[in-house]
Amino acid sequence: MPTTPVTTADSAQADAQETIMLELVDEHGRTIGTAEKLAAHQAPGQLHRAFSVFLFDEQGRLLIQRRALSKYHSPGVWSNTCCGHPYPGEAPFAAAARRTFEELGVSPSLMAEAGTVRYNHPDPASGLVEQEFNHLFVGMVQATPAPDTEEIAEYVFVSPAELDKRWAEGPFSAWFMTVLDAARPAVRELTGAQSGW
């Protein structure tokens, strides 16, 4: 039976599909280059562009997720609705909407920018470092999530009091409270003062 030989171009294409590139930035968020995703997270870490999404239901409860155990970075910990990295040249807003749909199977509504935050959070368990210039987004979720199990182990909607209880029990991602605190003014504007955020 005849076979089709694998050409160098085919191999290069397969490698390109597996290689995820991130956008490196300076302290002001200006693009200065690119780096492979894992390399950018190896200590001491390279400052790169990221995003974090916080989605709320009609009752003002925050959707949080527990990261799948198969993830190489921060597996099995609770974190915000969605987080990730834009592809080089991709707008953070577009990346946030795309990734939220890929992970949770829902599109955010009323999603708005909520500022940026820069942080350096080592992950003791993996030895990787989150050295990020993070674009924050808040919005609503009006459909029932259908999570990708390769990405998300479980999800739950929480009130501020329920989040405090879960936070005390842990574990959460190293960056979670940093990004939530930075997004709080926009969260309050979205959910109203009565929500308690």
Coordinates of N, CA and C in Angstrom, one line a residue:
M1 N 0.8 -1.2 0.0 CA 0.0 0.0 0.0 C 0.9 1.2 0.0
P2 N 0.7 2.2 -0.9 CA 1.5 3.4 -1.0 C 1.3 4.3 0.2
T3 N 2.4 4.9 0.6 CA 2.3 5.9 1.7 C 2.7 7.3 1.2
T4 N 2.3 8.3 1.9 CA 2.7 9.6 1.6 C 3.8 10.0 2.5
P5 N 5.0 10.4 1.9 CA 6.1 10.7 2.8 C 5.8 12.1 3.5
V6 N 6.4 12.2 4.7 CA 6.2 13.4 5.4 C 7.4 14.3 5.0
T7 N 7.0 15.5 4.5 CA 8.0 16.4 4.0 C 8.5 17.3 5.1
T8 N 9.6 18.0 4.9 CA 10.1 19.0 5.9 C 9.0 20.1 6.1
A9 N 8.3 20.5 5.1 CA 7.3 21.5 5.2 C 6.2 21.0 6.1
D10 N 5.8 19.7 6.0 CA 4.8 19.1 6.8 C 5.2 19.1 8.3
S11 N 6.5 18.7 8.5 CA 7.0 18.7 9.9 C 7.0 20.1 10.5
A12 N 7.5 21.0 9.7 CA 7.5 22.4 10.2 C 6.2 22.9 10.5
Q13 N 5.2 22.6 9.7 CA 3.8 23.0 10.0 C 3.3 22.4 11.3
A14 N 3.6 21.1 11.5 CA 3.1 20.4 12.7 C 3.8 21.1 13.9
D15 N 5.1 21.4 13.8 CA 5.8 22.0 14.9 C 5.2 23.4 15.2
A16 N 4.9 24.2 14.1 CA 4.3 25.5 14.3 C 3.0 25.5 15.0
Q17 N 2.2 24.4 14.7 CA 0.9 24.3 15.4 C 1.0 24.0 16.9
E18 N 2.1 23.4 17.3 CA 2.3 23.0 18.7 C 3.0 24.2 19.4
T19 N 3.7 25.1 18.7 CA 4.4 26.1 19.4 C 3.5 27.3 19.5
I20 N 3.3 27.8 20.8 CA 2.5 28.9 21.1 C 3.4 30.1 21.4
M21 N 3.3 31.2 20.7 CA 4.1 32.3 20.9 C 3.3 33.4 21.7
L22 N 4.1 34.1 22.5 CA 3.5 35.2 23.3 C 4.2 36.5 22.9
E23 N 3.5 37.6 23.2 CA 4.0 38.9 22.9 C 4.7 39.5 24.1
L24 N 6.0 39.7 24.0 CA 6.8 40.3 25.0 C 6.6 41.8 25.0
V25 N 6.5 42.4 26.2 CA 6.3 43.9 26.3 C 7.3 44.5 27.3
D26 N 7.3 45.9 27.2 CA 8.1 46.6 28.2 C 7.2 47.0 29.4
E27 N 7.8 47.7 30.4 CA 7.0 48.1 31.6 C 5.8 48.9 31.3
H28 N 5.7 49.5 30.1 CA 4.6 50.3 29.7 C 3.6 49.6 28.8
G29 N 3.8 48.3 28.6 CA 2.9 47.5 27.8 C 3.2 47.6 26.3
R30 N 4.3 48.2 25.9 CA 4.6 48.3 24.5 C 5.3 47.0 24.0
T31 N 4.9 46.5 22.9 CA 5.4 45.3 22.3 C 6.9 45.4 22.0
I32 N 7.7 44.5 22.4 CA 9.2 44.5 22.1 C 9.7 43.2 21.5
G33 N 8.8 42.2 21.3 CA 9.2 41.0 20.7 C 8.3 39.9 21.0
T34 N 8.7 38.6 20.7 CA 7.9 37.4 21.0 C 8.8 36.4 21.7
A35 N 8.1 35.4 22.3 CA 8.8 34.3 23.0 C 7.9 33.1 23.0
E36 N 8.4 31.9 23.0 CA 7.6 30.7 23.1 C 7.0 30.7 24.5
K37 N 5.8 30.2 24.6 CA 5.0 30.3 25.9 C 5.8 29.7 27.1
L38 N 6.2 28.5 27.0 CA 6.9 27.9 28.2 C 8.2 28.6 28.5
A39 N 8.9 29.0 27.5 CA 10.2 29.7 27.7 C 9.9 31.1 28.5
A40 N 8.8 31.7 28.1 CA 8.5 33.0 28.7 C 8.1 32.9 30.2
H41 N 7.7 31.7 30.6 CA 7.3 31.4 32.0 C 8.4 30.8 32.8
Q42 N 9.5 30.4 32.2 CA 10.6 29.8 33.0 C 11.4 30.9 33.8
A43 N 11.7 30.6 35.0 CA 12.4 31.6 35.9 C 13.6 32.3 35.2
P44 N 13.7 33.6 35.3 CA 13.0 34.5 36.1 C 11.7 35.0 35.4
G45 N 11.4 34.5 34.3 CA 10.2 34.9 33.5 C 10.5 36.1 32.6
Q46 N 9.8 36.2 31.5 CA 9.9 37.4 30.6 C 8.6 38.1 30.6
L47 N 8.6 39.4 30.7 CA 7.4 40.2 30.8 C 6.6 40.1 29.5
H48 N 5.4 39.6 29.6 CA 4.6 39.3 28.4 C 3.1 39.8 28.6
R49 N 2.4 39.9 27.5 CA 1.0 40.4 27.5 C 0.1 39.2 27.9
A50 N -0.9 39.5 28.8 CA -1.8 38.5 29.2 C -3.2 39.2 29.4
F51 N -4.2 38.4 29.6 CA -5.5 39.0 29.9 C -6.2 38.2 31.0
S52 N -7.1 38.8 31.7 CA -7.9 38.1 32.7 C -9.4 38.6 32.6
V53 N -10.3 37.6 32.6 CA -11.7 37.9 32.4 C -12.5 37.6 33.7
F54 N -13.4 38.4 34.1 CA -14.3 38.2 35.2 C -15.7 38.4 34.7
L55 N -16.5 37.2 34.7 CA -17.9 37.3 34.2 C -18.8 37.0 35.4
F56 N -19.9 37.7 35.4 CA -20.9 37.7 36.5 C -22.3 37.3 35.9
D57 N -23.1 36.6 36.8 CA -24.4 36.3 36.3 C -25.4 37.4 36.7
E58 N -26.7 37.3 36.5 CA -27.6 38.3 36.8 C -27.7 38.7 38.2
Q59 N -27.3 37.7 39.1 CA -27.4 38.0 40.6 C -26.1 38.6 41.1
G60 N -25.2 38.9 40.2 CA -23.9 39.6 40.6 C -22.9 38.6 41.2
R61 N -23.1 37.3 40.9 CA -22.1 36.3 41.3 C -21.0 36.1 40.3
L62 N -19.8 35.9 40.8 CA -18.6 35.7 39.9 C -18.5 34.3 39.5
L63 N -18.2 34.1 38.2 CA -17.9 32.7 37.7 C -16.5 32.5 37.9
I64 N -16.1 31.5 38.7 CA -14.7 31.0 38.9 C -14.6 29.6 38.4
Q65 N -13.4 29.2 38.0 CA -13.1 27.9 37.5 C -12.0 27.3 38.2
R66 N -12.0 25.9 38.3 CA -10.9 25.2 38.8 C -10.2 24.6 37.5
R67 N -8.9 24.9 37.4 CA -8.1 24.6 36.3 C -7.9 23.0 36.2
A68 N -8.0 22.5 35.0 CA -7.9 21.1 34.8 C -6.5 20.5 35.4
L69 N -6.6 19.3 35.9 CA -5.4 18.7 36.5 C -4.3 18.4 35.4
S70 N -4.7 18.4 34.1 CA -3.7 18.1 33.1 C -2.9 19.3 32.7
K71 N -3.3 20.5 33.1 CA -2.6 21.7 32.7 C -1.2 21.7 33.4
Y72 N -0.1 22.1 32.6 CA 1.2 22.1 33.1 C 1.5 23.2 34.1
H73 N 0.7 24.3 34.0 CA 0.9 25.4 34.9 C -0.3 25.6 35.8
S74 N -0.1 25.6 37.1 CA -1.1 25.8 38.1 C -2.3 24.8 37.9
P75 N -2.1 23.5 37.8 CA -3.2 22.6 37.6 C -4.0 22.5 38.9
G76 N -5.3 22.3 38.8 CA -6.2 22.0 39.9 C -6.5 23.1 40.9
V77 N -6.1 24.3 40.6 CA -6.4 25.4 41.5 C -7.5 26.3 40.9
W78 N -8.2 27.0 41.8 CA -9.3 27.9 41.4 C -8.7 29.2 40.9
S79 N -9.4 29.8 39.9 CA -8.9 31.0 39.3 C -10.1 31.8 38.8
N80 N -9.9 32.9 38.2 CA -10.9 33.8 37.6 C -11.6 33.1 36.4
T81 N -12.6 33.7 35.9 CA -13.4 33.1 34.8 C -12.6 32.5 33.7
C82 N -11.7 33.3 33.2 CA -10.8 32.9 32.1 C -9.5 33.8 32.1
C83 N -8.4 33.2 31.8 CA -7.2 34.0 31.6 C -6.4 33.4 30.5
G84 N -5.5 34.1 30.0 CA -4.6 33.6 28.9 C -3.8 34.7 28.3
H85 N -3.3 34.4 27.1 CA -2.4 35.3 26.4 C -2.9 35.6 25.0
P86 N -2.9 36.8 24.6 CA -3.2 37.1 23.1 C -2.0 36.5 22.3
Y87 N -2.4 36.1 21.1 CA -1.4 35.8 20.1 C -0.6 37.1 19.7
P88 N 0.6 37.0 19.3 CA 1.3 38.2 18.9 C 0.4 39.0 17.8
G89 N 0.2 40.3 18.1 CA -0.6 41.1 17.2 C -2.1 41.0 17.4
E90 N -2.6 40.1 18.2 CA -4.0 40.0 18.5 C -4.4 41.0 19.6
A91 N -5.5 41.7 19.4 CA -6.0 42.6 20.4 C -6.4 41.9 21.7
P92 N -6.0 42.4 22.9 CA -6.4 41.7 24.1 C -7.9 41.4 24.2
F93 N -8.7 42.4 23.8 CA -10.2 42.2 23.9 C -10.6 41.0 23.1
A94 N -10.1 41.0 21.9 CA -10.5 39.8 21.0 C -10.0 38.5 21.5
A95 N -8.8 38.5 22.1 CA -8.2 37.3 22.7 C -9.1 36.8 23.9
A96 N -9.5 37.8 24.7 CA -10.3 37.5 25.9 C -11.6 36.8 25.5
A97 N -12.3 37.4 24.5 CA -13.6 36.9 24.0 C -13.4 35.5 23.4
R98 N -12.3 35.4 22.6 CA -12.0 34.1 21.9 C -11.8 33.0 22.9
R99 N -10.9 33.3 23.9 CA -10.5 32.2 24.8 C -11.6 31.9 25.8
T100 N -12.5 32.8 26.1 CA -13.6 32.6 27.0 C -14.5 31.6 26.3
F101 N -14.8 31.8 25.0 CA -15.6 30.8 24.3 C -14.9 29.5 24.1
E102 N -13.7 29.4 23.9 CA -12.9 28.2 23.7 C -13.0 27.4 25.0
E103 N -12.8 28.0 26.2 CA -12.7 27.3 27.4 C -14.1 27.0 28.0
L104 N -15.0 27.9 27.9 CA -16.3 27.8 28.6 C -17.5 27.6 27.7
G105 N -17.3 27.7 26.4 CA -18.4 27.5 25.5 C -19.5 28.6 25.5
V106 N -19.2 29.7 26.1 CA -20.1 30.8 26.1 C -19.4 32.1 25.7
S107 N -20.1 33.0 25.1 CA -19.6 34.3 24.7 C -20.0 35.4 25.8
P108 N -19.1 36.2 26.2 CA -19.4 37.2 27.2 C -20.3 38.2 26.6
S109 N -21.2 38.8 27.5 CA -22.0 40.0 27.0 C -21.6 41.2 27.9
L110 N -21.7 42.3 27.3 CA -21.4 43.6 27.9 C -19.9 43.6 28.4
M111 N -19.0 42.9 27.8 CA -17.7 42.8 28.2 C -17.0 44.2 28.0
A112 N -16.3 44.7 29.0 CA -15.6 46.0 28.9 C -14.3 45.9 29.5
E113 N -13.4 46.8 29.1 CA -12.0 46.9 29.6 C -12.1 47.3 31.1
A114 N -11.2 46.8 31.9 CA -11.2 47.2 33.3 C -9.8 47.6 33.8
G115 N -9.0 48.1 32.8 CA -7.6 48.5 33.2 C -6.6 47.4 33.0
T116 N -5.4 47.7 33.5 CA -4.3 46.7 33.4 C -3.6 46.6 34.7
V117 N -2.9 45.5 34.9 CA -2.1 45.4 36.1 C -0.8 44.6 35.7
R118 N 0.3 45.0 36.4 CA 1.6 44.3 36.1 C 2.0 43.6 37.4
Y119 N 2.4 42.3 37.2 CA 2.8 41.6 38.4 C 3.9 40.5 38.1
N120 N 4.5 40.0 39.2 CA 5.5 39.0 39.1 C 5.1 37.9 40.1
H121 N 4.5 36.8 39.7 CA 4.1 35.8 40.7 C 4.7 34.4 40.3
P122 N 5.7 34.0 41.1 CA 6.3 32.7 40.9 C 5.2 31.6 41.4
D123 N 5.3 30.5 40.7 CA 4.4 29.3 41.1 C 5.3 28.3 41.8
P124 N 5.3 28.2 43.1 CA 6.2 27.3 43.8 C 6.1 25.8 43.3
A125 N 4.9 25.4 43.0 CA 4.7 24.0 42.6 C 5.4 23.6 41.3
S126 N 5.3 24.5 40.3 CA 5.9 24.2 39.0 C 7.3 24.8 38.8
G127 N 7.6 25.9 39.6 CA 8.8 26.6 39.3 C 8.7 27.6 38.2
L128 N 7.5 27.7 37.6 CA 7.3 28.7 36.5 C 6.9 30.1 37.2
V129 N 7.1 31.1 36.4 CA 6.9 32.5 36.8 C 5.9 33.2 35.9
E130 N 4.9 33.8 36.6 CA 4.0 34.7 35.8 C 4.5 36.1 35.9
Q131 N 5.2 36.5 34.9 CA 5.7 37.9 34.8 C 4.9 38.6 33.7
E132 N 3.8 39.2 34.1 CA 2.8 39.6 33.1 C 2.3 41.1 33.2
F133 N 2.0 41.6 32.0 CA 1.3 42.9 31.9 C -0.1 42.5 31.5
N134 N -1.0 42.5 32.4 CA -2.3 41.9 32.3 C -3.4 42.9 32.0
H135 N -4.2 42.6 30.9 CA -5.3 43.4 30.5 C -6.6 42.8 31.2
L136 N -7.3 43.6 31.9 CA -8.5 43.1 32.6 C -9.8 43.4 31.9
F137 N -10.7 42.4 32.0 CA -12.0 42.6 31.4 C -13.1 42.1 32.3
V138 N -14.2 42.8 32.4 CA -15.4 42.4 33.2 C -16.6 42.3 32.2
G139 N -17.5 41.4 32.5 CA -18.7 41.3 31.7 C -19.7 40.4 32.4
M140 N -20.8 40.1 31.6 CA -21.8 39.2 32.0 C -21.8 37.9 31.3
V141 N -22.3 36.8 31.9 CA -22.5 35.6 31.2 C -24.0 35.2 31.4
Q142 N -24.7 35.0 30.2 CA -26.1 34.8 30.3 C -26.5 33.4 29.8
A143 N -25.5 32.6 29.3 CA -25.8 31.3 28.9 C -25.2 30.3 29.9
T144 N -25.6 29.0 29.8 CA -25.0 28.0 30.7 C -23.7 27.6 30.1
P145 N -22.6 27.7 30.9 CA -21.3 27.3 30.4 C -21.2 25.8 30.1
A146 N -20.5 25.5 29.0 CA -20.2 24.1 28.6 C -18.7 24.0 28.5
P147 N -18.0 23.8 29.7 CA -16.5 23.9 29.7 C -15.8 22.8 28.9
D148 N -14.7 23.1 28.4 CA -13.8 22.2 27.8 C -13.0 21.5 28.9
T149 N -13.2 20.2 29.1 CA -12.6 19.5 30.2 C -11.1 19.4 30.1
E150 N -10.5 19.7 29.0 CA -9.1 19.7 28.9 C -8.5 21.0 29.6
E151 N -9.4 21.9 29.7 CA -9.0 23.2 30.3 C -9.6 23.4 31.7
I152 N -10.8 23.0 32.0 CA -11.5 23.3 33.2 C -12.0 22.0 33.9
A153 N -11.7 21.8 35.1 CA -12.2 20.7 35.9 C -13.6 20.9 36.4
E154 N -13.9 22.1 36.8 CA -15.2 22.5 37.3 C -15.4 24.0 37.4
Y155 N -16.6 24.5 37.5 CA -16.8 25.9 37.7 C -18.0 26.1 38.7
V156 N -18.0 27.3 39.2 CA -19.1 27.7 40.2 C -19.3 29.2 40.1
F157 N -20.5 29.6 40.4 CA -20.8 31.0 40.6 C -20.7 31.3 42.1
V158 N -20.0 32.4 42.5 CA -19.9 32.7 43.9 C -20.2 34.2 44.2
S159 N -20.8 34.4 45.4 CA -21.0 35.7 45.9 C -19.7 36.1 46.6
P160 N -19.5 37.4 47.0 CA -18.3 37.8 47.7 C -18.0 36.9 49.0
A161 N -19.1 36.6 49.7 CA -18.9 35.8 50.9 C -18.5 34.4 50.6
E162 N -19.1 33.8 49.6 CA -18.7 32.5 49.2 C -17.3 32.4 48.7
L163 N -16.9 33.5 48.0 CA -15.5 33.5 47.5 C -14.5 33.6 48.7
D164 N -14.9 34.4 49.7 CA -14.0 34.5 50.9 C -13.8 33.2 51.5
K165 N -14.9 32.4 51.6 CA -14.8 31.1 52.2 C -13.9 30.1 51.4
R166 N -14.1 30.1 50.1 CA -13.3 29.3 49.2 C -11.8 29.7 49.2
W167 N -11.6 31.1 49.3 CA -10.2 31.6 49.3 C -9.5 31.1 50.6
A168 N -10.2 31.0 51.7 CA -9.6 30.6 52.9 C -9.3 29.1 52.9
E169 N -10.1 28.3 52.1 CA -9.8 26.9 52.0 C -8.8 26.6 50.9
G170 N -8.7 27.4 49.9 CA -7.7 27.3 48.8 C -7.9 26.0 48.0
P171 N -6.9 25.7 47.1 CA -5.9 26.6 46.6 C -6.4 27.4 45.4
F172 N -5.9 28.6 45.3 CA -6.2 29.5 44.2 C -4.9 29.8 43.4
S173 N -5.0 30.3 42.2 CA -3.9 30.6 41.4 C -3.1 31.8 42.1
A174 N -1.8 31.8 41.8 CA -1.0 32.9 42.5 C -1.4 34.3 42.1
W175 N -2.0 34.4 40.9 CA -2.3 35.7 40.4 C -3.8 36.2 40.7
F176 N -4.6 35.3 41.2 CA -6.0 35.5 41.3 C -6.4 36.8 42.0
M177 N -5.9 36.9 43.3 CA -6.3 38.1 44.1 C -5.8 39.4 43.5
T178 N -4.6 39.3 42.9 CA -4.0 40.5 42.3 C -4.9 41.0 41.2
V179 N -5.3 40.2 40.3 CA -6.1 40.6 39.2 C -7.5 41.0 39.6
L180 N -8.1 40.3 40.6 CA -9.4 40.6 41.1 C -9.4 42.0 41.7
D181 N -8.4 42.3 42.6 CA -8.3 43.5 43.3 C -8.2 44.7 42.3
A182 N -7.4 44.5 41.2 CA -7.2 45.5 40.2 C -8.5 45.8 39.4
A183 N -9.3 44.7 39.3 CA -10.5 44.9 38.5 C -11.7 45.4 39.3
R184 N -11.6 45.4 40.6 CA -12.7 45.7 41.5 C -13.5 47.0 41.1
P185 N -12.8 48.1 40.8 CA -13.6 49.3 40.5 C -14.6 49.0 39.3
A186 N -14.1 48.4 38.3 CA -15.0 48.0 37.1 C -16.0 47.0 37.5
V187 N -15.7 46.1 38.4 CA -16.6 45.1 38.8 C -17.8 45.7 39.6
R188 N -17.5 46.7 40.4 CA -18.5 47.4 41.2 C -19.4 48.2 40.2
E189 N -18.8 48.8 39.2 CA -19.6 49.5 38.2 C -20.5 48.6 37.5
L190 N -20.1 47.4 37.2 CA -20.9 46.5 36.4 C -22.0 45.9 37.3
T191 N -21.7 45.5 38.5 CA -22.6 44.7 39.3 C -23.4 45.5 40.3
G192 N -23.0 46.8 40.6 CA -23.7 47.6 41.5 C -23.2 47.5 42.9
A193 N -23.3 48.5 43.7 CA -22.8 48.5 45.1 C -23.4 47.4 45.9
Q194 N -24.7 47.1 45.6 CA -25.4 46.1 46.5 C -24.8 44.7 46.4
S195 N -24.0 44.4 45.3 CA -23.4 43.1 45.1 C -22.3 42.8 46.1
G196 N -21.7 43.8 46.7 CA -20.7 43.5 47.7 C -19.3 43.4 47.2
W197 N -19.1 43.6 45.9 CA -17.7 43.4 45.4 C -16.9 44.7 45.7

